[in-house]
Amino acid sequence: MARGIAAGFAMFCVVAMGVVGHAGQAKPPAANAAAKALKNPVPANAASIEAGKAVFAKYCRSCHGAEGKGDGAGAPKDVHPANLTDAKWEHGSTDGEIFTTIKTGVPPKFDMDSWDGRIKDPDIWNLVNYIRTLGPKTAAKSTAKPAAKAKP
């Protein structure tokens, strides 16, 4: 009987670990929708992009690399920072999703820490605007209005 209880407990532990591990890997759909709907309040102008570049140099370059290719020497062992220059946006491609990823980090292991409280929200928005200059132009989903075309 003791073996049966021990085997049952072991099976429970294995199943529980699988459920907890799986739950931590996926973001709740409501959180994704809220992040996706978040609009960038900072216009993507030259001043914002320059400010974002300074934030990137201070906080992001060590892991993401000087050009944002995910090749920074400061990344922890066995961590592969996102390449911000390619077309693959694993954590969302809208301004709101990028903002949320920077602010809250990347679960479940938080290979990228949360920057909430360490980088102010307006600076994160500037950073989003700068990151847009690194990535593919087709992925840009900024809320900034395009410049009006001059009439001939």
Protein backbone atom coordinates (compact mmCIF):
# COMPACT_ATOMS: atom_id res chain seq x y z
CA MET A 1 0.00 0.00 0.00
CA ALA A 2 2.87 2.39 0.78
CA ARG A 3 4.26 1.79 -2.73
CA GLY A 4 0.89 2.66 -4.24
CA ILE A 5 0.70 5.89 -2.29
CA ALA A 6 4.29 6.80 -3.19
CA ALA A 7 3.67 6.00 -6.86
CA GLY A 8 0.45 8.03 -6.83
CA PHE A 9 2.20 10.97 -5.19
CA ALA A 10 5.06 10.80 -7.70
CA MET A 11 2.58 10.77 -10.60
CA PHE A 12 0.73 13.74 -9.08
CA CYS A 13 4.02 15.67 -8.82
CA VAL A 14 4.91 14.96 -12.45
CA VAL A 15 1.48 16.06 -13.68
CA ALA A 16 1.49 19.16 -11.46
CA MET A 17 4.94 20.18 -12.70
CA GLY A 18 3.77 19.82 -16.29
CA VAL A 19 0.64 21.89 -15.70
CA VAL A 20 2.54 24.64 -13.86
CA GLY A 21 5.30 24.69 -16.48
CA HIS A 22 2.82 24.85 -19.35
CA ALA A 23 0.76 27.58 -17.67
CA GLY A 24 3.85 29.75 -17.22
CA GLN A 25 4.82 29.53 -20.89
CA ALA A 26 1.77 31.09 -22.45
CA LYS A 27 0.63 34.64 -21.91
CA PRO A 28 -3.05 34.92 -21.07
CA PRO A 29 -5.03 36.03 -24.16
CA ALA A 30 -6.49 38.98 -22.22
CA ALA A 31 -2.99 40.25 -21.42
CA ASN A 32 -1.97 39.94 -25.08
CA ALA A 33 -5.10 41.79 -26.20
CA ALA A 34 -4.54 44.56 -23.66
CA ALA A 35 -0.91 44.98 -24.72
CA LYS A 36 -1.84 44.90 -28.40
CA ALA A 37 -4.48 47.61 -27.86
CA LEU A 38 -2.09 49.90 -25.97
CA LYS A 39 -1.35 52.99 -28.05
CA ASN A 40 1.99 54.80 -28.09
CA PRO A 41 1.44 58.32 -26.71
CA VAL A 42 4.88 59.51 -27.83
CA PRO A 43 5.25 60.63 -31.46
CA ALA A 44 8.05 58.85 -33.31
CA ASN A 45 9.98 62.01 -34.09
CA ALA A 46 13.73 62.62 -34.17
CA ALA A 47 13.86 63.78 -30.53
CA SER A 48 12.03 60.68 -29.29
CA ILE A 49 14.17 58.34 -31.38
CA GLU A 50 17.39 59.96 -30.11
CA ALA A 51 16.13 59.70 -26.52
CA GLY A 52 15.25 56.05 -27.12
CA LYS A 53 18.71 55.42 -28.58
CA ALA A 54 20.26 56.75 -25.35
CA VAL A 55 18.01 54.48 -23.26
CA PHE A 56 18.96 51.54 -25.48
CA ALA A 57 22.67 52.29 -25.07
CA LYS A 58 22.31 52.46 -21.28
CA TYR A 59 20.02 49.50 -20.59
CA CYS A 60 19.71 47.24 -23.65
CA ARG A 61 22.94 47.23 -25.64
CA SER A 62 24.78 44.87 -23.29
CA CYS A 63 22.40 42.01 -24.12
CA HIS A 64 20.89 42.98 -27.49
CA GLY A 65 24.17 44.28 -28.96
CA ALA A 66 25.09 47.68 -30.35
CA GLU A 67 23.00 47.11 -33.48
CA GLY A 68 20.17 45.22 -31.74
CA LYS A 69 21.01 41.88 -33.32
CA GLY A 70 20.82 39.94 -30.03
CA ASP A 71 24.57 39.44 -29.93
CA GLY A 72 25.52 41.45 -26.84
CA ALA A 73 28.29 40.06 -24.67
CA GLY A 74 26.41 40.91 -21.46
CA ALA A 75 23.62 38.38 -21.92
CA PRO A 76 23.53 35.71 -19.20
CA LYS A 77 24.79 32.25 -20.12
CA ASP A 78 22.30 30.21 -22.17
CA VAL A 79 20.12 33.27 -22.80
CA HIS A 80 19.52 34.35 -26.38
CA PRO A 81 18.28 37.95 -26.54
CA ALA A 82 15.91 38.83 -29.34
CA ASN A 83 17.33 40.06 -32.60
CA LEU A 84 15.50 43.37 -32.94
CA THR A 85 16.52 43.79 -36.58
CA ASP A 86 14.83 40.72 -38.06
CA ALA A 87 11.21 40.12 -39.04
CA LYS A 88 10.53 37.68 -36.17
CA TRP A 89 8.70 39.37 -33.28
CA GLU A 90 8.02 36.55 -30.81
CA HIS A 91 6.55 38.77 -28.11
CA GLY A 92 4.37 40.93 -30.35
CA SER A 93 5.03 43.58 -32.93
CA THR A 94 2.70 46.42 -31.98
CA ASP A 95 4.03 49.35 -30.01
CA GLY A 96 1.90 48.29 -27.04
CA GLU A 97 3.25 44.73 -27.11
CA ILE A 98 6.85 45.94 -27.32
CA PHE A 99 6.23 48.42 -24.47
CA THR A 100 4.64 45.68 -22.33
CA THR A 101 7.50 43.25 -23.04
CA ILE A 102 10.07 45.82 -21.92
CA LYS A 103 8.04 46.89 -18.89
CA THR A 104 7.05 43.42 -17.60
CA GLY A 105 9.84 41.19 -18.93
CA VAL A 106 9.60 37.86 -20.70
CA PRO A 107 8.09 35.00 -18.69
CA PRO A 108 8.28 32.21 -17.68
CA LYS A 109 12.00 32.26 -16.86
CA PHE A 110 12.33 36.03 -17.26
CA ASP A 111 15.42 35.74 -19.42
CA MET A 112 14.64 39.41 -20.01
CA ASP A 113 13.94 41.13 -16.72
CA SER A 114 11.11 43.54 -16.10
CA TRP A 115 12.29 47.15 -16.44
CA ASP A 116 9.25 48.46 -14.58
CA GLY A 117 10.41 50.98 -11.99
CA ARG A 118 13.89 51.20 -13.52
CA ILE A 119 12.97 52.86 -16.81
CA LYS A 120 10.18 55.43 -16.72
CA ASP A 121 7.20 54.86 -19.03
CA PRO A 122 7.94 57.85 -21.32
CA ASP A 123 11.49 56.53 -21.75
CA ILE A 124 10.15 53.07 -22.60
CA TRP A 125 7.94 54.66 -25.27
CA ASN A 126 10.99 56.50 -26.65
CA LEU A 127 12.78 53.15 -26.65
CA VAL A 128 9.90 51.59 -28.61
CA ASN A 129 10.24 54.37 -31.18
CA TYR A 130 14.00 53.73 -31.43
CA ILE A 131 13.55 49.95 -31.72
CA ARG A 132 11.25 50.62 -34.67
CA THR A 133 14.25 52.12 -36.50
CA LEU A 134 16.19 48.86 -36.02
CA GLY A 135 13.56 46.41 -37.18
CA PRO A 136 12.02 45.77 -40.55
CA LYS A 137 9.93 48.66 -41.78
CA THR A 138 7.01 46.32 -42.56
CA ALA A 139 6.71 45.37 -38.88
CA ALA A 140 6.27 48.99 -37.76
CA LYS A 141 2.86 49.55 -36.26
CA SER A 142 3.46 52.87 -34.60
CA THR A 143 0.58 55.19 -33.88
CA ALA A 144 2.62 58.14 -35.12
CA LYS A 145 0.97 59.87 -38.05
CA PRO A 146 2.91 59.89 -41.32
CA ALA A 147 4.09 63.25 -42.58
CA ALA A 148 1.76 64.96 -45.02
CA LYS A 149 2.84 64.77 -48.63
CA ALA A 150 3.58 68.04 -50.33
CA LYS A 151 1.22 68.92 -53.18
CA PRO A 152 2.90 69.43 -56.56
